[in-house]
mmCIF file of C-alpha atoms and ligand atoms in Angstrom:
data_model
loop_
_atom_site.group_PDB
_atom_site.id
_atom_site.type_symbol
_atom_site.label_atom_id
_atom_site.label_comp_id
_atom_site.label_asym_id
_atom_site.label_seq_id
_atom_site.Cartn_x
_atom_site.Cartn_y
_atom_site.Cartn_z
ATOM 1 C CA MET A 61 -28.018 173.164 -177.723
ATOM 2 C CA GLY A 62 -27.769 172.785 -181.412
ATOM 3 C CA ASN A 63 -26.203 176.084 -184.064
ATOM 4 C CA ASP A 64 -27.880 179.485 -184.328
ATOM 5 C CA ARG A 65 -30.671 178.610 -185.785
ATOM 6 C CA THR A 66 -32.335 176.079 -184.056
ATOM 7 C CA THR A 67 -31.889 178.226 -180.816
ATOM 8 C CA SER A 68 -34.533 180.494 -182.842
ATOM 9 C CA ARG A 69 -36.195 178.202 -184.717
ATOM 10 C CA TYR A 70 -37.321 177.221 -180.773
ATOM 11 C CA LEU A 71 -36.963 180.575 -179.288
ATOM 12 C CA ARG A 72 -41.336 181.443 -178.653
ATOM 13 C CA GLN A 73 -41.299 177.922 -176.717
ATOM 14 C CA VAL A 74 -38.099 177.600 -175.034
ATOM 15 C CA THR A 75 -39.108 181.286 -173.309
ATOM 16 C CA LEU A 76 -42.187 179.303 -172.347
ATOM 17 C CA ALA A 77 -41.799 178.647 -168.253
ATOM 18 C CA GLY A 78 -43.329 175.098 -168.184
ATOM 19 C CA ILE A 79 -41.430 174.125 -171.641
ATOM 20 C CA GLY A 80 -37.689 175.719 -170.794
ATOM 21 C CA GLU A 81 -33.961 174.865 -172.505
ATOM 22 C CA ALA A 82 -34.780 171.607 -170.175
ATOM 23 C CA GLY A 83 -38.414 171.210 -171.775
ATOM 24 C CA GLN A 84 -36.490 171.223 -175.442
ATOM 25 C CA GLU A 85 -33.967 169.389 -175.169
ATOM 26 C CA ARG A 86 -35.963 166.400 -173.653
ATOM 27 C CA LEU A 87 -38.934 167.770 -176.435
ATOM 28 C CA GLY A 88 -35.721 166.569 -178.852
ATOM 29 C CA LYS A 89 -34.048 163.488 -177.783
ATOM 30 C CA SER A 90 -38.119 162.498 -177.460
ATOM 31 C CA HIS A 91 -40.064 159.743 -179.500
ATOM 32 C CA ALA A 92 -43.799 160.632 -180.323
ATOM 33 C CA MET A 93 -45.790 158.122 -182.969
ATOM 34 C CA ILE A 94 -48.086 158.366 -183.776
ATOM 35 C CA VAL A 95 -51.502 156.180 -186.108
ATOM 36 C CA GLY A 96 -53.042 157.062 -188.802
ATOM 37 C CA CYS A 97 -52.777 160.053 -190.877
ATOM 38 C CA GLY A 98 -55.962 161.264 -191.147
ATOM 39 C CA ALA A 99 -57.785 165.184 -190.165
ATOM 40 C CA LEU A 100 -55.931 164.498 -186.876
ATOM 41 C CA GLY A 101 -52.741 162.615 -187.174
ATOM 42 C CA CYS A 102 -51.925 165.627 -190.250
ATOM 43 C CA THR A 103 -52.415 168.379 -187.519
ATOM 44 C CA SER A 104 -50.612 166.280 -184.043
ATOM 45 C CA ALA A 105 -47.635 165.454 -187.039
ATOM 46 C CA ASP A 106 -47.478 168.862 -187.909
ATOM 47 C CA LEU A 107 -48.043 170.564 -184.650
ATOM 48 C CA LEU A 108 -45.053 168.239 -182.868
ATOM 49 C CA VAL A 109 -42.162 167.980 -185.497
ATOM 50 C CA ARG A 110 -42.710 171.920 -185.483
ATOM 51 C CA ALA A 111 -41.851 172.177 -181.830
ATOM 52 C CA GLY A 112 -38.844 170.084 -182.373
ATOM 53 C CA VAL A 113 -40.106 166.177 -181.219
ATOM 54 C CA GLY A 114 -36.204 164.819 -182.582
ATOM 55 C CA ARG A 115 -37.688 161.063 -183.957
ATOM 56 C CA VAL A 116 -42.058 161.086 -185.685
ATOM 57 C CA THR A 117 -43.053 157.561 -186.668
ATOM 58 C CA ILE A 118 -46.347 158.268 -188.979
ATOM 59 C CA LEU A 119 -48.567 155.197 -190.304
ATOM 60 C CA ASP A 120 -50.958 155.140 -192.223
ATOM 61 C CA ARG A 121 -52.704 152.754 -194.478
ATOM 62 C CA ASP A 122 -54.468 154.584 -197.032
ATOM 63 C CA LEU A 123 -53.427 156.712 -200.994
ATOM 64 C CA VAL A 124 -54.319 160.923 -200.759
ATOM 65 C CA GLU A 125 -57.684 161.734 -202.356
ATOM 66 C CA HIS A 126 -58.945 164.528 -202.939
ATOM 67 C CA SER A 127 -61.585 164.555 -199.951
ATOM 68 C CA ASN A 128 -58.639 165.084 -197.828
ATOM 69 C CA LEU A 129 -58.162 167.244 -198.743
ATOM 70 C CA HIS A 130 -60.830 170.856 -196.333
ATOM 71 C CA ARG A 131 -58.813 168.900 -193.490
ATOM 72 C CA GLN A 132 -56.115 166.528 -193.676
ATOM 73 C CA GLN A 133 -53.561 169.841 -193.646
ATOM 74 C CA LEU A 134 -50.173 168.155 -194.373
ATOM 75 C CA PHE A 135 -51.533 167.468 -197.676
ATOM 76 C CA THR A 136 -51.817 169.000 -201.651
ATOM 77 C CA ASN A 137 -53.566 168.353 -204.243
ATOM 78 C CA GLN A 138 -50.783 167.212 -206.175
ATOM 79 C CA ASP A 139 -50.540 164.227 -203.864
ATOM 80 C CA ALA A 140 -54.644 163.449 -204.536
ATOM 81 C CA ASP A 141 -53.474 163.324 -207.766
ATOM 82 C CA ARG A 142 -51.383 161.460 -207.840
ATOM 83 C CA ARG A 143 -52.940 158.708 -205.310
ATOM 84 C CA VAL A 144 -49.771 158.809 -203.178
ATOM 85 C CA PRO A 145 -49.833 157.130 -199.278
ATOM 86 C CA LYS A 146 -50.368 159.653 -197.227
ATOM 87 C CA ALA A 147 -47.382 158.561 -195.077
ATOM 88 C CA GLU A 148 -45.353 159.026 -197.623
ATOM 89 C CA ALA A 149 -46.721 162.165 -198.355
ATOM 90 C CA GLY A 150 -46.854 163.208 -195.054
ATOM 91 C CA ALA A 151 -43.439 162.133 -194.284
ATOM 92 C CA ALA A 152 -42.291 164.345 -197.522
ATOM 93 C CA ARG A 153 -44.145 167.429 -196.368
ATOM 94 C CA LEU A 154 -42.383 167.646 -192.538
ATOM 95 C CA ARG A 155 -39.127 166.419 -193.690
ATOM 96 C CA ALA A 156 -39.067 170.349 -195.456
ATOM 97 C CA VAL A 157 -41.438 171.970 -192.232
ATOM 98 C CA ASN A 158 -38.759 170.485 -190.143
ATOM 99 C CA PRO A 159 -34.447 169.015 -191.736
ATOM 100 C CA GLU A 160 -34.073 168.763 -188.011
ATOM 101 C CA VAL A 161 -37.068 166.285 -186.920
ATOM 102 C CA GLU A 162 -36.079 163.048 -188.328
ATOM 103 C CA VAL A 163 -39.251 161.363 -189.867
ATOM 104 C CA HIS A 164 -40.277 157.539 -190.563
ATOM 105 C CA ALA A 165 -43.307 157.117 -192.670
ATOM 106 C CA MET A 166 -44.629 153.902 -192.537
ATOM 107 C CA VAL A 167 -47.063 152.537 -195.120
ATOM 108 C CA ALA A 168 -48.655 149.814 -193.562
ATOM 109 C CA ASP A 169 -52.610 148.893 -192.121
ATOM 110 C CA PHE A 170 -52.202 148.644 -188.900
ATOM 111 C CA ASN A 171 -53.479 145.153 -187.122
ATOM 112 C CA ALA A 172 -53.751 142.846 -184.061
ATOM 113 C CA PHE A 173 -51.063 141.073 -185.864
ATOM 114 C CA ASN A 174 -47.977 143.990 -186.675
ATOM 115 C CA ALA A 175 -49.183 146.185 -184.470
ATOM 116 C CA GLU A 176 -46.310 144.777 -181.207
ATOM 117 C CA ALA A 177 -43.700 144.429 -183.544
ATOM 118 C CA VAL A 178 -44.702 148.502 -185.336
ATOM 119 C CA VAL A 179 -44.611 150.465 -181.898
ATOM 120 C CA GLU A 180 -41.792 147.724 -181.199
ATOM 121 C CA GLU A 181 -39.550 147.396 -183.168
ATOM 122 C CA GLY A 182 -39.935 150.743 -185.326
ATOM 123 C CA ALA A 183 -36.566 152.574 -186.685
ATOM 124 C CA PHE A 184 -36.680 154.670 -184.063
ATOM 125 C CA GLY A 185 -37.749 152.036 -181.389
ATOM 126 C CA THR A 186 -40.521 152.277 -178.970
ATOM 127 C CA PRO A 187 -41.876 155.620 -178.465
ATOM 128 C CA ASP A 188 -42.553 157.926 -175.628
ATOM 129 C CA VAL A 189 -45.975 158.581 -177.116
ATOM 130 C CA LEU A 190 -48.675 157.679 -178.827
ATOM 131 C CA ILE A 191 -50.739 159.675 -180.416
ATOM 132 C CA ASP A 192 -54.521 158.400 -182.183
ATOM 133 C CA GLY A 193 -55.139 159.907 -186.432
ATOM 134 C CA THR A 194 -57.203 156.155 -186.144
ATOM 135 C CA ASP A 195 -60.126 156.372 -187.121
ATOM 136 C CA ASN A 196 -62.068 153.198 -185.565
ATOM 137 C CA PHE A 197 -62.094 151.387 -182.154
ATOM 138 C CA GLU A 198 -61.425 148.671 -182.623
ATOM 139 C CA THR A 199 -57.539 149.974 -183.394
ATOM 140 C CA ARG A 200 -57.917 152.555 -180.612
ATOM 141 C CA TYR A 201 -58.460 148.901 -178.545
ATOM 142 C CA LEU A 202 -55.459 148.062 -180.086
ATOM 143 C CA LEU A 203 -53.372 150.606 -179.187
ATOM 144 C CA ASN A 204 -54.893 151.093 -175.660
ATOM 145 C CA ASP A 205 -53.667 147.686 -174.865
ATOM 146 C CA LEU A 206 -50.395 148.583 -176.408
ATOM 147 C CA SER A 207 -49.927 151.583 -174.607
ATOM 148 C CA VAL A 208 -50.750 149.632 -171.002
ATOM 149 C CA LEU A 209 -48.409 146.171 -172.484
ATOM 150 C CA LEU A 210 -45.818 148.571 -172.825
ATOM 151 C CA CYS A 211 -46.217 151.291 -170.229
ATOM 152 C CA VAL A 212 -46.607 154.340 -173.529
ATOM 153 C CA PRO A 213 -49.051 157.306 -172.152
ATOM 154 C CA TYR A 214 -51.939 157.004 -175.002
ATOM 155 C CA VAL A 215 -53.441 160.468 -176.503
ATOM 156 C CA TYR A 216 -57.089 159.294 -177.576
ATOM 157 C CA GLY A 217 -58.308 161.450 -180.140
ATOM 158 C CA GLY A 218 -61.543 161.727 -182.162
ATOM 159 C CA ALA A 219 -63.572 163.871 -184.084
ATOM 160 C CA VAL A 220 -66.892 163.234 -186.603
ATOM 161 C CA GLY A 221 -69.184 165.710 -187.585
ATOM 162 C CA THR A 222 -68.981 168.758 -185.568
ATOM 163 C CA GLY A 223 -67.923 168.447 -182.687
ATOM 164 C CA GLY A 224 -64.620 165.426 -180.817
ATOM 165 C CA MET A 225 -63.067 163.873 -177.784
ATOM 166 C CA VAL A 226 -59.710 164.038 -175.871
ATOM 167 C CA ALA A 227 -58.522 161.971 -173.420
ATOM 168 C CA VAL A 228 -54.516 160.966 -172.127
ATOM 169 C CA PHE A 229 -54.759 157.301 -170.658
ATOM 170 C CA ARG A 230 -50.895 156.664 -169.129
ATOM 171 C CA PRO A 231 -50.139 153.695 -167.045
ATOM 172 C CA GLY A 232 -49.527 152.496 -163.811
ATOM 173 C CA LYS A 233 -51.169 156.762 -163.649
ATOM 174 C CA THR A 234 -54.930 156.836 -165.081
ATOM 175 C CA ALA A 235 -57.580 155.299 -166.271
ATOM 176 C CA CYS A 236 -57.231 152.788 -169.347
ATOM 177 C CA LEU A 237 -59.288 153.531 -172.671
ATOM 178 C CA ARG A 238 -61.296 150.156 -171.258
ATOM 179 C CA CYS A 239 -61.883 151.873 -167.648
ATOM 180 C CA VAL A 240 -63.643 154.934 -169.128
ATOM 181 C CA PHE A 241 -65.470 153.041 -172.841
ATOM 182 C CA ASP A 242 -65.584 148.940 -171.816
ATOM 183 C CA GLU A 243 -67.294 147.771 -174.900
ATOM 184 C CA ILE A 244 -66.127 147.850 -177.773
ATOM 185 C CA PRO A 245 -69.392 150.604 -179.788
ATOM 186 C CA ALA A 246 -71.303 147.941 -182.351
ATOM 187 C CA PRO A 247 -70.456 148.363 -186.538
ATOM 188 C CA GLY A 248 -72.231 150.746 -187.725
ATOM 189 C CA SER A 249 -73.649 152.167 -184.536
ATOM 190 C CA GLN A 250 -71.636 155.425 -184.872
ATOM 191 C CA PRO A 251 -70.506 158.435 -187.747
ATOM 192 C CA THR A 252 -67.921 158.212 -189.325
ATOM 193 C CA CYS A 253 -66.114 161.413 -191.543
ATOM 194 C CA THR A 254 -67.267 159.453 -194.583
ATOM 195 C CA THR A 255 -70.929 159.522 -192.938
ATOM 196 C CA ALA A 256 -71.356 162.260 -191.013
ATOM 197 C CA GLY A 257 -69.340 164.428 -192.176
ATOM 198 C CA VAL A 258 -66.376 166.094 -190.308
ATOM 199 C CA LEU A 259 -65.850 169.919 -190.217
ATOM 200 C CA ALA A 260 -62.192 170.794 -189.853
ATOM 201 C CA PRO A 261 -61.531 172.743 -187.691
ATOM 202 C CA VAL A 262 -62.712 170.770 -184.827
ATOM 203 C CA SER A 263 -60.201 168.225 -185.936
ATOM 204 C CA SER A 264 -57.772 171.115 -186.010
ATOM 205 C CA VAL A 265 -59.381 172.009 -182.329
ATOM 206 C CA ILE A 266 -58.214 168.567 -181.555
ATOM 207 C CA ALA A 267 -55.353 167.563 -182.465
ATOM 208 C CA SER A 268 -54.399 170.929 -181.321
ATOM 209 C CA LEU A 269 -55.187 169.417 -178.052
ATOM 210 C CA GLN A 270 -53.549 166.017 -178.588
ATOM 211 C CA ALA A 271 -50.741 168.068 -179.171
ATOM 212 C CA CYS A 272 -50.203 169.964 -176.583
ATOM 213 C CA GLU A 273 -50.963 167.257 -173.681
ATOM 214 C CA ALA A 274 -48.404 165.249 -175.716
ATOM 215 C CA ILE A 275 -46.075 167.707 -175.257
ATOM 216 C CA LYS A 276 -45.768 167.821 -171.548
ATOM 217 C CA ILE A 277 -45.728 163.831 -171.648
ATOM 218 C CA LEU A 278 -43.003 164.852 -173.554
ATOM 219 C CA VAL A 279 -40.876 167.651 -171.292
ATOM 220 C CA GLY A 280 -41.966 165.472 -167.990
ATOM 221 C CA ALA A 281 -45.091 168.901 -166.846
ATOM 222 C CA ASP A 282 -46.473 165.957 -165.477
ATOM 223 C CA ALA A 283 -49.128 167.752 -162.637
ATOM 224 C CA ALA A 284 -49.784 169.626 -166.253
ATOM 225 C CA VAL A 285 -51.251 166.939 -167.994
ATOM 226 C CA SER A 286 -54.827 166.431 -168.608
ATOM 227 C CA THR A 287 -56.817 164.244 -166.629
ATOM 228 C CA ASP A 288 -59.633 164.976 -167.440
ATOM 229 C CA LEU A 289 -62.619 163.034 -170.741
ATOM 230 C CA LEU A 290 -62.801 166.713 -172.680
ATOM 231 C CA SER A 291 -65.943 166.850 -175.410
ATOM 232 C CA LEU A 292 -66.722 168.748 -177.097
ATOM 233 C CA ASP A 293 -69.392 170.293 -180.221
ATOM 234 C CA CYS A 294 -67.593 173.321 -182.006
ATOM 235 C CA TRP A 295 -71.390 174.388 -183.450
ATOM 236 C CA GLY A 296 -73.427 174.082 -180.421
ATOM 237 C CA ASN A 297 -71.100 175.571 -178.979
ATOM 238 C CA THR A 298 -70.433 173.082 -176.172
ATOM 239 C CA ILE A 299 -68.248 171.603 -173.670
ATOM 240 C CA GLN A 300 -68.061 168.768 -171.204
ATOM 241 C CA ARG A 301 -64.776 167.644 -168.950
ATOM 242 C CA LEU A 302 -65.889 163.861 -167.176
ATOM 243 C CA SER A 303 -62.699 163.774 -164.956
ATOM 244 C CA MET A 304 -61.698 160.930 -165.326
ATOM 245 C CA ARG A 305 -59.503 160.778 -161.708
ATOM 246 C CA ASP A 306 -61.877 158.187 -160.077
ATOM 247 C CA ALA A 307 -62.156 156.389 -163.497
ATOM 248 C CA ARG A 308 -59.933 153.268 -163.234
ATOM 249 C CA THR A 309 -62.299 150.255 -162.549
ATOM 250 C CA PRO A 310 -60.330 146.942 -160.548
ATOM 251 C CA ASP A 311 -62.185 144.628 -162.682
ATOM 252 C CA CYS A 312 -60.952 146.064 -165.958
ATOM 253 C CA PRO A 313 -59.705 143.537 -168.224
ATOM 254 C CA CYS A 314 -56.416 145.391 -169.633
ATOM 255 C CA CYS A 315 -54.953 147.738 -167.415
ATOM 256 C CA THR A 316 -56.174 145.514 -164.350
ATOM 257 C CA GLU A 317 -55.865 141.596 -165.585
ATOM 258 C CA ARG A 318 -53.482 141.977 -167.841
ATOM 259 C CA ARG A 319 -55.309 140.303 -170.725
ATOM 260 C CA PHE A 320 -54.715 142.298 -174.188
ATOM 261 C CA GLU A 321 -57.336 141.066 -175.761
ATOM 262 C CA PHE A 322 -56.717 143.000 -179.270
ATOM 263 C CA LEU A 323 -53.826 142.670 -179.543
ATOM 264 C CA ASP A 324 -54.635 138.198 -178.756
ATOM 265 C CA ALA A 325 -56.881 138.703 -181.227
ATOM 266 C CA VAL A 326 -57.587 134.567 -182.535
ATOM 267 C CA GLY A 327 -58.581 135.282 -186.936
ATOM 268 C CA PRO A 328 -57.823 137.381 -188.979
ATOM 269 C CA SER A 329 -59.876 140.287 -189.664
ATOM 270 C CA ALA A 330 -60.121 140.468 -193.207
ATOM 271 C CA VAL A 331 -59.608 137.425 -195.036
ATOM 272 C CA SER A 332 -59.137 137.348 -199.168
ATOM 273 C CA LEU A 333 -61.597 134.100 -200.534
ATOM 274 C CA CYS A 334 -59.806 132.668 -203.049
ATOM 275 C CA GLY A 335 -60.463 133.177 -207.238
ATOM 276 C CA ARG A 336 -62.958 136.388 -206.269
ATOM 277 C CA GLN A 337 -61.830 139.191 -206.227
ATOM 278 C CA THR A 338 -64.161 139.997 -202.692
ATOM 279 C CA ILE A 339 -62.899 140.319 -199.181
ATOM 280 C CA GLN A 340 -64.317 139.225 -195.863
ATOM 281 C CA ILE A 341 -64.466 141.343 -192.743
ATOM 282 C CA THR A 342 -65.276 139.688 -190.094
ATOM 283 C CA PRO A 343 -65.368 142.791 -186.297
ATOM 284 C CA GLY A 344 -64.007 142.094 -183.216
ATOM 285 C CA SER A 345 -67.383 143.489 -182.042
ATOM 286 C CA ARG A 346 -70.164 140.815 -182.124
ATOM 287 C CA ALA A 347 -72.701 143.392 -181.773
ATOM 288 C CA ALA A 348 -75.523 143.163 -183.467
ATOM 289 C CA ILE A 349 -76.149 146.168 -186.618
ATOM 290 C CA ASP A 350 -78.980 148.268 -186.331
ATOM 291 C CA LEU A 351 -78.980 147.615 -191.078
ATOM 292 C CA VAL A 352 -82.085 149.688 -191.242
ATOM 293 C CA LYS A 353 -79.992 152.702 -190.109
ATOM 294 C CA LEU A 354 -76.839 151.379 -191.930
ATOM 295 C CA CYS A 355 -79.208 151.683 -194.809
ATOM 296 C CA ALA A 356 -80.301 155.011 -194.431
ATOM 297 C CA SER A 357 -76.904 156.121 -193.162
ATOM 298 C CA LEU A 358 -75.258 155.310 -197.119
ATOM 299 C CA GLY A 359 -77.846 156.184 -198.994
ATOM 300 C CA SER A 360 -75.910 159.154 -200.385
ATOM 301 C CA HIS A 361 -73.048 157.406 -200.747
ATOM 302 C CA GLY A 362 -74.704 154.356 -203.145
ATOM 303 C CA GLU A 363 -77.084 152.581 -203.474
ATOM 304 C CA PHE A 364 -78.429 149.872 -201.083
ATOM 305 C CA GLU A 365 -80.632 147.788 -199.842
ATOM 306 C CA SER A 366 -81.748 146.729 -196.750
ATOM 307 C CA THR A 367 -83.153 143.444 -195.411
ATOM 308 C CA GLU A 368 -84.032 141.048 -192.013
ATOM 309 C CA THR A 369 -80.020 139.958 -192.065
ATOM 310 C CA MET A 370 -78.268 141.336 -194.370
ATOM 311 C CA LEU A 371 -77.389 144.916 -196.539
ATOM 312 C CA ARG A 372 -76.482 145.413 -199.637
ATOM 313 C CA GLY A 373 -75.266 147.912 -202.430
ATOM 314 C CA ARG A 374 -72.620 149.476 -204.946
ATOM 315 C CA LEU A 375 -70.638 152.357 -203.430
ATOM 316 C CA ASP A 376 -70.781 155.620 -206.014
ATOM 317 C CA GLY A 377 -67.139 156.275 -205.360
ATOM 318 C CA ASP A 378 -64.050 153.951 -203.951
ATOM 319 C CA ASP A 379 -63.629 152.239 -207.444
ATOM 320 C CA GLY A 380 -67.784 151.162 -207.359
ATOM 321 C CA LEU A 381 -66.833 148.327 -204.912
ATOM 322 C CA GLN A 382 -70.041 146.451 -203.293
ATOM 323 C CA MET A 383 -71.048 145.510 -199.851
ATOM 324 C CA THR A 384 -72.738 142.790 -198.545
ATOM 325 C CA VAL A 385 -72.921 143.109 -194.406
ATOM 326 C CA PHE A 386 -74.745 140.837 -192.773
ATOM 327 C CA HIS A 387 -76.412 142.218 -188.610
ATOM 328 C CA ASP A 388 -73.209 140.418 -186.832
ATOM 329 C CA GLY A 389 -71.710 142.550 -188.577
ATOM 330 C CA ARG A 390 -69.526 140.360 -191.267
ATOM 331 C CA ALA A 391 -69.370 142.424 -195.021
ATOM 332 C CA LEU A 392 -67.770 141.101 -197.986
ATOM 333 C CA ILE A 393 -66.167 143.825 -200.270
ATOM 334 C CA GLU A 394 -66.406 143.007 -203.691
ATOM 335 C CA GLY A 395 -64.056 144.907 -206.280
ATOM 336 C CA THR A 396 -60.685 144.499 -204.361
ATOM 337 C CA ASP A 397 -58.184 141.515 -203.454
ATOM 338 C CA ASP A 398 -56.131 144.218 -201.151
ATOM 339 C CA PRO A 399 -57.060 143.559 -197.874
ATOM 340 C CA GLY A 400 -55.879 146.679 -196.782
ATOM 341 C CA VAL A 401 -59.298 149.059 -199.314
ATOM 342 C CA ALA A 402 -61.750 146.331 -197.237
ATOM 343 C CA ARG A 403 -60.946 146.927 -193.814
ATOM 344 C CA ALA A 404 -60.880 150.940 -194.868
ATOM 345 C CA VAL A 405 -63.534 150.416 -196.578
ATOM 346 C CA TYR A 406 -65.594 149.090 -193.785
ATOM 347 C CA ASP A 407 -63.704 151.475 -191.042
ATOM 348 C CA ARG A 408 -65.399 154.370 -193.146
ATOM 349 C CA TYR A 409 -67.941 153.016 -194.812
ATOM 350 C CA ILE A 410 -69.496 151.241 -191.464
ATOM 351 C CA GLY A 411 -66.758 151.928 -188.211
ATOM 352 C CA THR A 412 -66.553 150.323 -185.379
HETATM 353 ZN ZN1 ZN B 240 -58.446 149.758 -167.904
#
């Protein structure tokens, strides 16, 4: 293995019985792809780069903002002042942490149109593990489709408020995400980090568990990989484990029938309305939205009013964009002609 510096860098890790020299060598030959470089993505990328995973791809569509800094550990105040793309700022920091790792940054929205190409044809080819650093269910179902299609393990994670969840889905060996959560939640039905806040140590714990599972997968420690859906609340001091050993459903559209509905989604989910500085967002799920509840959760982010069929208002932040949300989850984001910005605003304030 490598030079003296390399040997000493990984010394405390190689000493572990579960890793050893052989495991370290496997890590060095592995490729991890982290989709989303928010709090979860920052921490898991940092841990995997320090651990010596040979190639790491990070993908994110957003720019660093000051409201990210309390939890997104790869970014500095200067990154937020300069509004650097998260993938770029993250990659620069990761390369400084461990120059032996090849880091590929992709500044892109991850969606049905580009997901397959991004994962299969990125700089390092198909990854050995997919890590969830996303903030919405639509993207998670897309990652799950890809995981099953390409037979790449998917490490799911989510954190909001003071709690979070982690699970590992290994195609051919375990249930997939859709076996466990069969329906995409209705838009606005779930809290988001923007509407409910998030405690930084919670994201950090969840991302650390994700990185731990990824390391086990990459060194080939199959028997050690968690088969539970782990859910914890760090304020209420509760931990729940739900075994997923029998969670595979015989009629799962994804892993049984191999219908990749999120990859095959027809029609754009974000379209620009010509000449109006307005983007229309159509969510992946068709479930009705609770406008009164959504209006209440948006109250601290701007002036909003709801009627029976729609909600409308202007955000205090995000450049004062105006949002109109209809009861079927469709939304108009006014004040931008960038579909990526509009999708990000939708995911942050409404969520899926
Ligand atoms: Zn399934």
